[in-house]
Amino acid sequence: PVMLSNGQMMVGLNEQGLVHDFYYPYVGLENLTNARSVHHKIGVWVDGIFSWVDSGEWDVHVNVDSDALISIISMNNPKIGVHIDISDFVDQEVNAFVRRLNVTNTQDKARDVRVFMHQVFQISHSGRADTAMFVPDANYLLDYKGRCALLIYGHTDDKQSFDQYCVGNYGIEGKEGTFKDAEDGELAGNAVEHGGVDSVIRFQLPLDGRETRSIDYWIIAAASQFDCEAIHEDFLKAGMESREYAQKKYWHEWLGIAANGLHSVDKKYLELAKKSLMVIKAHSDKRGGVLASGDSSIFNYGRDYYCYCWPRDGAYAMWPLIRLGYKDEPRRFFEFCRDTLNTRGGYLMHKYQPDRAIGSTWHPLVHDNRKELAIQEDETAIVLIMLGEYYDYSKDKEFVLSVYSTLIQPMANFMTGFIDEATNLPHASYDLWEEKFLTNSYTCATVEYGLRRAADFADLFDYPDDSVRWRKIAEQIHQSMQLQFDPDKQSYRKGYILQPDGSLKFDNTVDISSLYGMVMYARLPLDDPTIISTAQAVERYLTNPEPQGGIFRYENDYYMRKGENRSPNPWFVCTLWLAQYYVQAKQVDKARALVEWTLGLTMSSGILSEQIEPANGSPVGVAPLVCRHAEYINTVLDLAGTE
């Protein structure tokens, strides 16, 4: 529900308001704690009764401020008579995660309240080589391994530091974790441990009836203990009131860049639009990588995370920022693409780590005993398309020229050479859903438009040979696009495979991306009979028949489906793509209905999941998924343009 970030440190909070993911020193890399292990816990002891806030006894509400990336968390336990309000942020100037707790005694009598904060980090990959220790001179805990140090500290409103601590082993040698030591209200005071480690600190808060007191707690990350201490000393001098004010000021100024563009957006859509902008920003690393999702919980159900930088996802995430006047984030993203581009081939790979290393893949280099590239060509094309959008909105000629020879030329030259002469359409690669190897309709559309945008740049910078060559291939693709139309279903098909004997093996599946690609990138007229009939096919074949509604990716989609006899899961991105088509087709009421559908299925904190369960609308897949938030902003901006 909450992803907090400053472009280097990223912290994810779960439905109980507890730390679920903790990334440093990149957004999305390394995850120092994650969903595979228990999250950091918060516990309360009152007059001999103990309760963890994730025990089921607490009523927890998690939200985010719509004007700053600061959490708004409410925890209430009527059984023990304690209420806690928490605001959290990741500092924008230094790498620190801050939690500010207001603890209220909801009973009339005075009581002895003790709050326990638990930390469990896995700095080393093995989880067996970390050290955690108490540092008595400054009364903090230090968790470290190599060039990663974490300083943990907190004090009450009267500047009294935590009064007890304990460090121990976690998840090894049959040990459950040091957090268990808190449950009697007292901590043993063990001062150091190594291996798999965790720690707990205690704050003693004697509270009169109905009294509220506060705790400020922080975790600082740096390359060494001494770097952590320098930040820690500044925090002690400045106080957390001023640090929180600085965060609000930062986000106010950052959101202010978009103020003019958002001014005409319907007010009922505005809060989620601003939260969506902050979700995109939170997943944008200062070094240019744009994370698909920081939610590691998918690892419990699959083989990997979404904590990678897909060029496609990054490009889509940048689109609303470009439209709203942001320059820094898009420029860093294009530089990331330039630096990760395959220089020999001129194409982008499947996905990357935030540190620019190539990410994991399931795409083989062989298909039907033929050597093939393990790429999705649309990812290369979409970066050119988005660079064109960036120039249209920013007129930043100097930057675009700086990447002409290192990004635009090699990408466009690759795409002009990656064509099957038999069809004049792009050679097969993996589709945007990362599942099928074929000449995909959506990919054809993106390649055509990507080449047109590259040719526009060639004209701008006086490279006539490039312009003629790239525009010629784009036009050939456009003229051959009818090969992708299925006369039986009266819809643009998913795609085809060119067989060794020259025949075509068609995949006639109705896929929302085919409609979106032909409208958005192939730029086919909206009154073209093939577009009208494709839209009708999408409505007929891809609309969820169950009460929750929404749009599937394609017919019989199996991904995360609950059973053979169940409907596929509707996806937010697919539903919003159809809404964008409706806006262009001047069916505004239909578009608004799909935006309202999106609002109705958004988490209370403003987070959109990847998919929803078709019958009850519960979130499915990772949450958030960044490009879903980008498409929401794009859709409401499109709607604002109809007013």
C-alpha positions as a printed Julia matrix, in Angstrom:
643×3 Matrix{Float64}:
   0.0     0.0     0.0
   2.9     2.43    0.54
   6.18    2.81   -1.35
   8.49    5.53    0.0
  11.65    6.54   -1.85
  14.28    9.18   -2.51
  15.79    7.63   -5.63
  18.35    5.57   -3.7
  16.53    4.17   -0.68
  13.08    2.63   -1.14
  10.88    1.31    1.67
   7.64   -0.59    1.15
   5.01   -0.83    3.9
   2.38   -3.57    3.95
  -1.31   -3.62    4.88
  -0.41   -3.58    8.6
   1.82   -0.54    8.11
   4.96   -2.62    8.69
   8.21   -2.56    6.73
   7.89   -5.17    3.99
  10.68   -4.19    1.59
  13.81   -2.14    2.19
  15.98   -1.32   -0.85
  19.41    0.29   -0.76
  21.54    1.61   -2.5
  19.34    1.44   -5.64
  15.59    1.67   -6.01
  14.88   -2.05   -6.41
  18.37   -3.29   -5.46
  19.44   -4.64   -2.96
  16.4    -5.71   -0.94
  17.72   -5.81    2.63
  14.51   -7.29    3.95
  11.7    -8.83    1.94
   8.45  -10.75    1.78
  10.2   -14.11    1.99
  10.98  -13.36    5.62
   8.85  -11.83    8.32
   8.52   -8.07    8.07
   9.76   -5.64   10.69
   7.32   -5.77   13.58
   5.82   -3.29   16.03
   4.67   -4.51   19.43
   2.92   -2.94   22.41
   3.01   -4.08   26.05
   0.48   -2.55   28.46
   0.21   -3.53   32.12
   1.32   -7.11   31.47
  -0.52   -7.66   28.16
   1.45   -7.84   24.89
   0.24   -7.49   21.3
   1.98   -7.32   17.9
   0.15   -4.96   15.54
  -0.15   -7.72   12.91
  -1.75  -10.15   15.38
  -5.27   -9.59   14.05
  -6.27   -7.67   17.19
  -5.56   -4.29   15.63
  -7.7    -2.28   13.26
  -5.14   -0.84   10.84
  -5.75    1.73    8.09
  -2.95    2.65    5.7
  -3.02    5.71    3.49
  -0.69    8.24    1.88
  -0.86   12.02    1.9
  -2.06   13.19   -1.52
   0.37   16.13   -1.47
   3.54   14.45   -0.18
   4.95   10.94   -0.17
   4.32   10.56    3.55
   2.28    7.73    5.02
  -0.85    8.2     7.12
  -1.29    5.09    9.25
  -3.82    4.48   12.0
  -3.59    1.48   14.37
  -6.2     0.86   17.05
  -6.52   -1.95   19.58
  -9.6    -1.52   21.8
  -8.73   -4.71   23.7
  -5.6    -3.18   25.24
  -6.8     0.42   24.92
  -4.01    1.79   22.74
  -4.19    3.82   19.53
  -1.13    4.64   17.36
  -0.87    7.12   14.51
   2.23    6.89   12.34
   3.63    9.1     9.61
   6.6     7.78    7.63
   8.92    9.2     5.01
  12.2     8.55    3.28
  14.33   11.67    3.55
  15.01   13.35    0.21
  18.46   14.67    1.17
  20.01   11.68    2.92
  19.31    7.96    2.96
  17.13    7.64    6.01
  13.75    6.07    6.74
  11.84    7.93    9.46
   8.81    6.81   11.46
   6.97    9.29   13.69
   4.59    7.59   16.15
   1.9     9.19   18.3
   0.84    6.7    20.98
  -2.45    7.3    22.82
  -3.81    5.66   25.96
  -7.52    5.4    25.12
  -8.51    4.51   28.68
  -9.16    6.93   31.53
  -6.6     5.52   33.97
  -2.83    6.01   33.93
  -0.95    3.07   32.44
   2.54    1.73   31.77
   2.84    1.5    27.95
   5.92    0.06   26.25
   6.45    0.18   22.47
   8.82   -2.25   20.75
  10.37   -1.66   17.33
  11.82   -4.69   15.58
  14.32   -4.73   12.7
  15.4    -7.67   10.56
  17.84   -7.04    7.72
  19.59   -9.39    5.35
  22.5    -7.4     3.99
  24.57  -10.34    2.79
  22.99  -12.54    0.14
  23.44  -15.65    2.26
  21.81  -14.11    5.31
  24.54  -15.61    7.48
  27.31  -13.04    7.52
  25.79   -9.86    8.95
  26.67   -8.23   12.26
  24.28   -6.35   14.55
  25.54   -4.61   17.67
  24.72   -2.02   20.3
  26.9     1.11   20.25
  26.88    2.51   23.81
  28.56    5.88   23.23
  25.66    7.2    21.15
  23.05    4.65   22.23
  22.14    3.23   18.81
  22.11   -0.13   17.07
  24.36   -0.82   14.1
  23.62   -3.49   11.49
  26.37   -3.87    8.9
  28.14   -5.95    6.3
  30.93   -4.65    4.08
  30.09   -1.27    2.56
  26.54   -1.19    3.88
  25.84    0.14    7.37
  22.45    0.72    8.98
  22.11    2.9    12.08
  18.91    2.36   14.1
  17.79    4.87   16.7
  14.75    6.41   18.34
  13.72    8.71   21.15
  10.55    9.87   22.86
   9.12   13.41   22.87
  11.26   14.3    25.9
  14.37   13.2    23.93
  14.83   10.04   25.98
  16.41    7.33   23.86
  15.12    3.76   23.83
  15.67    2.3    27.27
  16.22   -1.37   26.38
  17.53   -3.32   23.41
  18.36   -6.84   22.35
  20.31   -8.25   19.43
  20.17  -11.9    18.4
  19.88  -14.49   15.68
  17.01  -14.71   13.27
  15.96  -17.61   11.07
  19.06  -19.77   11.65
  19.95  -22.66   13.96
  16.3   -23.16   14.81
  15.96  -19.65   16.23
  12.73  -17.86   15.39
  14.03  -14.38   16.08
  14.94  -11.89   18.79
  11.52  -10.24   18.47
  10.19  -13.04   20.7
  12.16  -11.52   23.57
   9.8    -8.53   23.61
   6.68  -10.46   24.5
   7.23  -10.32   28.28
   7.78   -6.56   28.14
  11.48   -6.81   28.9
  14.55   -7.12   26.65
  17.59   -9.15   27.62
  20.22   -6.65   26.47
  22.37   -8.94   24.34
  24.8    -6.49   22.72
  26.12   -8.22   19.59
  25.44  -11.12   17.24
  26.47  -12.21   13.78
  25.06  -14.49   11.1
  21.35  -14.08   10.44
  20.46  -11.29   12.86
  17.58   -9.18   14.07
  17.13   -6.65   16.85
  14.5    -5.01   19.05
  14.44   -1.7    20.93
  12.0    -0.6    23.64
  10.45    2.78   24.42
   8.82    3.16   27.83
   5.89    5.58   27.8
   4.03    6.09   31.09
   0.71    7.55   29.93
  -1.99    9.28   31.94
  -5.6     8.63   30.99
  -6.29    9.75   27.39
  -2.73   11.06   27.11
  -0.75   11.0    23.85
   3.04   10.9    23.59
   5.31   10.57   20.59
   8.31    8.58   19.38
  10.67    9.51   16.55
  12.47    6.5    15.08
  14.89    6.31   12.18
  17.09    3.99   10.17
  20.04    5.6     8.37
  21.87    3.83    5.54
  25.38    4.7     4.37
  28.65    3.14    3.27
  30.13    3.14    6.77
  29.29    3.53   10.43
  30.96    6.94   10.5
  28.93    8.23    7.54
  25.78    7.07    9.34
  26.87    8.87   12.5
  27.33   12.17   10.68
  23.72   12.04    9.41
  22.5    10.87   12.83
  24.11   13.83   14.57
  22.44   16.23   12.13
  19.08   14.6    12.82
  19.53   14.98   16.57
  20.35   18.68   16.17
  17.63   19.52   13.66
  14.81   17.39   15.05
  12.26   15.44   13.07
   9.74   18.27   12.91
  12.02   20.19   10.58
  12.9    17.07    8.57
   9.23   16.27    7.98
   8.57   19.87    6.99
  11.43   19.64    4.47
   9.87   16.54    2.93
   6.5    18.23    2.55
   8.18   21.21    0.92
  10.1    18.96   -1.49
   6.97   17.1    -2.61
   4.94   20.3    -2.85
   7.54   21.72   -5.23
   7.87   18.5    -7.23
   4.11   18.12   -7.67
   3.95   21.81   -8.48
   5.66   21.11  -11.82
   2.49   19.25  -12.86
   0.05   21.81  -11.46
  -0.78   23.51  -14.76
  -1.27   20.21  -16.57
  -3.49   18.81  -13.82
  -5.52   21.99  -13.45
  -8.21   20.86  -15.89
  -8.48   17.29  -14.54
 -11.83   16.48  -12.94
 -11.42   17.01   -9.19
 -12.69   13.52   -8.36
  -9.81   12.08  -10.4
  -7.16   14.45   -9.06
  -6.13   12.77   -5.79
  -5.31    9.45   -7.45
  -3.51   11.31  -10.25
  -1.2    13.03   -7.74
  -0.63    9.81   -5.81
   0.11    8.05   -9.09
   2.72   10.67   -9.93
   4.39    9.99   -6.59
   4.29    6.23   -7.21
   6.15    6.8   -10.48
   8.67    9.09   -8.79
   9.17    6.59   -5.95
  10.11    3.89   -8.46
  12.53    6.13  -10.39
  16.15    5.67   -9.4
  18.38    8.75   -9.45
  20.63    6.91  -11.92
  17.85    6.48  -14.48
  16.39    3.04  -13.92
  12.6     2.91  -13.55
  11.41   -0.05  -11.51
   8.3    -1.94  -12.63
   7.31   -2.62   -9.01
   9.01   -2.6    -5.62
   6.58   -5.18   -4.21
   8.6    -8.34   -3.56
   5.62  -10.44   -2.48
   5.32  -11.9    -5.99
   8.4   -13.99   -5.15
   6.22  -16.11   -2.89
   4.19  -17.21   -5.93
   6.72  -17.12   -8.74
  10.41  -17.42   -9.41
  11.42  -13.77   -9.4
  10.43  -10.23   -8.52
   9.22   -7.35  -10.68
  12.16   -5.35   -9.29
  13.66   -4.82  -12.73
  13.76   -2.03  -15.27
  11.81   -3.08  -18.35
  12.45   -0.47  -21.08
   8.75   -0.66  -22.01
   7.52   -0.11  -18.45
  10.0     2.7   -17.95
   8.93    4.42  -21.17
   5.26    4.19  -20.25
   6.04    5.47  -16.74
   7.77    8.5   -18.23
   4.9     9.37  -20.59
   2.68   11.26  -18.12
   5.73   12.95  -16.59
   6.69   14.18  -20.06
   3.15   15.42  -20.71
   3.16   17.31  -17.41
   6.45   19.09  -17.94
   9.01   16.99  -16.05
  12.48   16.83  -17.61
  14.96   15.35  -15.13
  13.37   11.91  -14.77
  12.84   11.35  -18.53
  16.37   12.49  -19.37
  17.86   10.11  -16.82
  15.71    7.29  -18.19
  16.87    7.9   -21.77
  20.47    7.99  -20.57
  19.86    4.66  -18.82
  18.6     3.22  -22.13
  21.59    4.66  -23.98
  23.99    3.07  -21.52
  22.28   -0.35  -21.56
  21.72   -0.54  -25.33
  23.34   -3.52  -27.04
  25.98   -1.55  -28.93
  26.66   -4.29  -31.46
  23.04   -4.82  -32.33
  21.27   -1.57  -31.45
  18.48   -3.16  -29.42
  17.41   -3.26  -25.78
  17.29   -6.51  -23.89
  14.32   -8.0   -22.06
  14.98   -6.18  -18.78
  17.75   -4.75  -16.61
  18.68   -4.37  -12.99
  18.68   -0.82  -11.61
  22.51   -0.91  -11.64
  22.39   -1.42  -15.45
  23.27   -5.12  -15.37
  21.15   -7.36  -17.59
  18.17   -8.83  -15.74
  16.99  -12.41  -15.67
  15.01  -13.74  -18.65
  12.92  -16.68  -19.76
  13.37  -15.94  -23.47
  15.55  -18.57  -25.19
  18.05  -17.81  -27.94
  16.66  -20.64  -30.05
  13.17  -21.01  -31.52
  12.18  -24.03  -33.66
  15.87  -24.92  -33.88
  16.71  -21.49  -35.29
  18.91  -18.91  -33.6
  16.82  -15.92  -32.5
  17.25  -12.82  -30.37
  15.86  -13.03  -26.84
  14.2    -9.63  -27.07
  10.85   -7.91  -27.29
  11.36   -5.48  -30.16
   8.59   -3.17  -29.0
  10.81   -2.24  -26.03
  13.36   -0.75  -28.38
  10.7     1.01  -30.45
   8.83    2.51  -27.5
  11.95    4.31  -26.28
  12.23    6.1   -29.64
   8.53    6.92  -29.5
   8.84    8.35  -26.01
  11.93   10.34  -26.95
   9.77   11.89  -29.65
   7.11   12.73  -27.06
   9.79   14.24  -24.86
  10.95   16.53  -27.64
   7.39   17.51  -28.58
   6.65   18.7   -25.05
  10.06   20.02  -23.96
  11.69   21.23  -27.21
  14.93   20.1   -25.55
  16.87   19.94  -28.8
  20.27   19.93  -27.11
  19.57   16.77  -25.11
  18.0    14.86  -28.0
  20.94   15.74  -30.25
  23.31   14.44  -27.57
  21.8    10.94  -27.88
  21.31   10.91  -31.66
  24.39    8.87  -32.52
  24.36    6.75  -29.35
  20.66    5.93  -29.09
  18.49    7.08  -31.99
  20.7     5.94  -34.89
  21.59    2.47  -33.58
  18.0     1.71  -32.57
  16.47    2.87  -35.85
  19.16    1.09  -37.88
  18.49   -2.12  -35.98
  14.74   -1.91  -36.61
  15.18   -1.22  -40.34
  17.34   -4.32  -40.62
  15.1    -6.55  -38.48
  12.47   -6.98  -41.22
  11.25  -10.09  -43.06
  11.44   -9.41  -46.79
   8.6   -11.87  -47.43
   6.12   -9.7   -45.5
   7.78   -6.28  -45.1
   6.9    -6.56  -41.41
   9.21   -6.9   -38.4
  10.86  -10.23  -37.78
   9.42  -12.25  -34.91
  10.36  -11.45  -31.32
   8.6   -11.94  -28.0
   5.34  -10.08  -27.47
   4.73   -7.32  -24.95
   3.18   -9.83  -22.53
   6.52  -11.73  -22.64
   4.89  -14.99  -23.57
   4.77  -15.64  -27.33
   7.41  -15.56  -30.03
   5.77  -14.11  -33.14
   5.41  -11.05  -35.34
   3.03   -9.3   -33.01
   0.52   -6.68  -34.2
   1.37   -4.34  -31.33
   5.09   -4.67  -32.06
   4.56   -3.89  -35.75
   2.71   -0.71  -34.8
   5.38    0.45  -32.34
   8.21   -0.25  -34.8
   6.44    1.73  -37.52
   5.91    4.73  -35.27
   9.35    4.44  -33.69
  10.93    4.69  -37.13
   8.78    7.69  -38.01
   9.89    9.47  -34.84
  13.53    8.61  -35.59
  13.1    10.0   -39.12
  11.67   13.21  -37.66
  14.85   13.55  -35.59
  16.98   12.86  -38.68
  15.2    15.73  -40.43
  15.66   17.98  -37.4
  19.39   17.33  -37.21
  19.97   17.24  -40.98
  20.67   13.55  -41.56
  18.74   13.12  -44.85
  20.03    9.6   -45.62
  18.83    8.36  -42.24
  15.48   10.05  -42.71
  14.81    8.56  -46.15
  15.85    5.05  -45.14
  13.88    4.94  -41.88
  10.75    6.55  -43.3
  10.74    4.15  -46.25
  10.7     1.1   -43.97
   8.02    2.68  -41.76
   5.82    3.19  -44.8
   6.38   -0.41  -45.95
   5.28   -1.64  -42.53
   2.2     0.56  -42.67
   1.22   -0.71  -46.13
   1.67   -4.34  -45.04
  -0.22   -4.02  -41.75
  -3.46   -5.42  -43.19
  -1.73   -8.8   -43.11
  -2.46   -8.73  -39.37
  -6.23   -8.4   -39.83
  -8.31  -11.54  -39.23
 -11.35  -11.48  -41.56
 -13.17  -14.16  -39.54
 -13.14  -12.36  -36.17
 -13.01   -8.97  -37.88
 -10.18   -7.99  -35.59
  -6.46   -7.36  -35.71
  -4.95  -10.62  -34.55
  -2.25  -11.19  -31.96
   0.21  -11.99  -34.76
   1.78  -14.69  -36.86
   4.92  -16.81  -37.33
   6.67  -16.88  -40.7
   7.38  -20.56  -41.4
  10.59  -21.8   -43.09
   8.57  -22.65  -46.21
   7.31  -19.05  -46.46
   3.79  -19.75  -45.18
   2.27  -17.88  -42.26
   0.98  -19.51  -39.08
  -1.56  -17.1   -37.62
  -2.45  -16.54  -33.98
  -5.96  -15.08  -34.27
  -6.38  -14.39  -30.56
  -8.14  -11.1   -29.82
  -5.7    -9.02  -27.78
  -6.32   -5.52  -26.38
  -2.78   -4.51  -27.37
  -3.64   -4.99  -31.05
  -6.37   -2.35  -30.86
  -4.2    -0.04  -28.77
  -1.2    -0.42  -31.09
  -3.16    0.24  -34.27
  -4.84    3.33  -32.85
  -1.98    4.82  -30.85
   1.04    3.99  -33.0
  -0.03    2.81  -36.47
  -2.32    5.84  -36.36
  -5.11    4.17  -38.3
  -8.17    6.45  -38.6
 -10.8     5.88  -35.94
 -13.47    5.56  -38.62
 -11.49    2.83  -40.39
 -13.82   -0.21  -40.52
 -11.0    -2.47  -39.25
 -10.56   -0.31  -36.14
 -14.3    -0.16  -35.45
 -14.67   -3.94  -35.79
 -11.54   -4.59  -33.68
 -12.95   -2.44  -30.89
 -16.2    -4.38  -31.1
 -14.25   -7.65  -30.91
 -12.44   -6.39  -27.8
 -15.77   -5.55  -26.17
 -17.21   -8.92  -27.17
 -14.31  -11.21  -26.27
 -12.38   -9.38  -23.55
 -15.01   -7.86  -21.25
 -15.19   -9.62  -17.9
 -18.7   -11.16  -17.7
 -18.62  -11.32  -13.9
 -20.02   -8.46  -11.81
 -16.66   -6.75  -11.26
 -16.22   -5.99  -14.96
 -12.94   -4.83  -16.48
 -10.97   -5.92  -19.55
  -8.79   -8.98  -20.04
  -5.43   -8.88  -21.83
  -6.51  -11.42  -24.42
  -8.83  -14.39  -24.88
  -8.33  -17.21  -22.37
  -5.47  -15.49  -20.55
  -4.13  -17.99  -18.03
  -1.72  -15.85  -15.99
  -2.61  -16.04  -12.26
  -6.02  -17.41  -13.22
  -7.79  -19.26  -10.4
  -8.96  -22.22  -12.5
  -9.79  -23.54  -15.96
 -13.48  -22.77  -15.53
 -12.91  -19.26  -14.23
 -12.74  -16.03  -16.19
  -9.29  -14.53  -16.79
  -8.25  -11.7   -14.5
  -9.05   -8.16  -15.69
  -6.02   -5.85  -15.88
  -6.02   -2.15  -15.04
  -3.76   -1.32  -17.98
  -6.06   -3.06  -20.46
  -9.14   -1.37  -19.09
  -7.46    2.04  -19.24
  -6.21    1.42  -22.78
  -9.8     0.79  -23.85
 -10.81    3.99  -22.03
  -8.18    5.91  -24.0
  -9.6     4.49  -27.23
 -13.07    5.6   -26.17
 -11.79    9.13  -25.54
 -10.32    9.31  -29.04
 -13.49    7.79  -30.51
 -15.54   10.49  -28.71
 -17.31    7.91  -26.57
 -16.49    9.9   -23.45
 -19.2     8.41  -21.23
 -17.77    4.93  -21.8
 -14.29    6.21  -20.99
 -15.47    7.82  -17.76
 -17.18    4.6   -16.72
 -13.87    2.74  -16.98
 -12.04    5.43  -15.01
 -14.74    5.17  -12.32
 -14.23    1.39  -12.38
 -10.52    1.96  -11.73
 -11.2     4.34   -8.84
 -13.59    1.83   -7.27
 -10.93   -0.89   -7.18
  -8.01    1.22   -5.98
  -6.54    0.45   -2.56
  -7.28    2.98    0.16
  -3.73    4.33   -0.12
  -4.17    4.96   -3.85
  -2.29    1.89   -5.09
  -3.24   -0.02   -8.24
  -2.4    -3.7    -8.45
  -1.47   -5.51  -11.64
  -4.78   -7.37  -11.95
  -7.99   -8.03  -10.03
  -9.85  -11.2    -9.18
 -12.74  -11.25  -11.69
 -15.52  -12.09   -9.24
 -14.75  -10.04   -6.13
 -12.3    -7.39   -7.35
  -9.54   -8.22   -4.85
  -5.97   -7.31   -5.89
  -3.99   -9.92   -7.83
  -0.28   -9.7    -8.62
   2.12   -7.04   -7.5
   0.98   -3.72   -6.07
   1.81   -1.16   -7.14
   2.61   -1.77  -10.79
   3.98    1.53  -11.98
   2.82    1.62  -15.59
  -0.79    1.12  -14.39
  -0.5     4.4   -12.51
   1.0     6.03  -15.6
  -1.94    4.92  -17.73
  -4.39    6.24  -15.17
  -2.78    9.69  -15.4
  -2.7     9.52  -19.2
  -6.38    8.6   -19.29
  -7.57   11.4   -17.03
  -5.4    13.87  -18.96
  -7.04   12.64  -22.17
 -10.45   13.1   -20.59
  -9.54   16.62  -19.47
  -8.79   17.41  -23.09
 -12.41   16.69  -24.01
 -13.82   19.32  -21.66
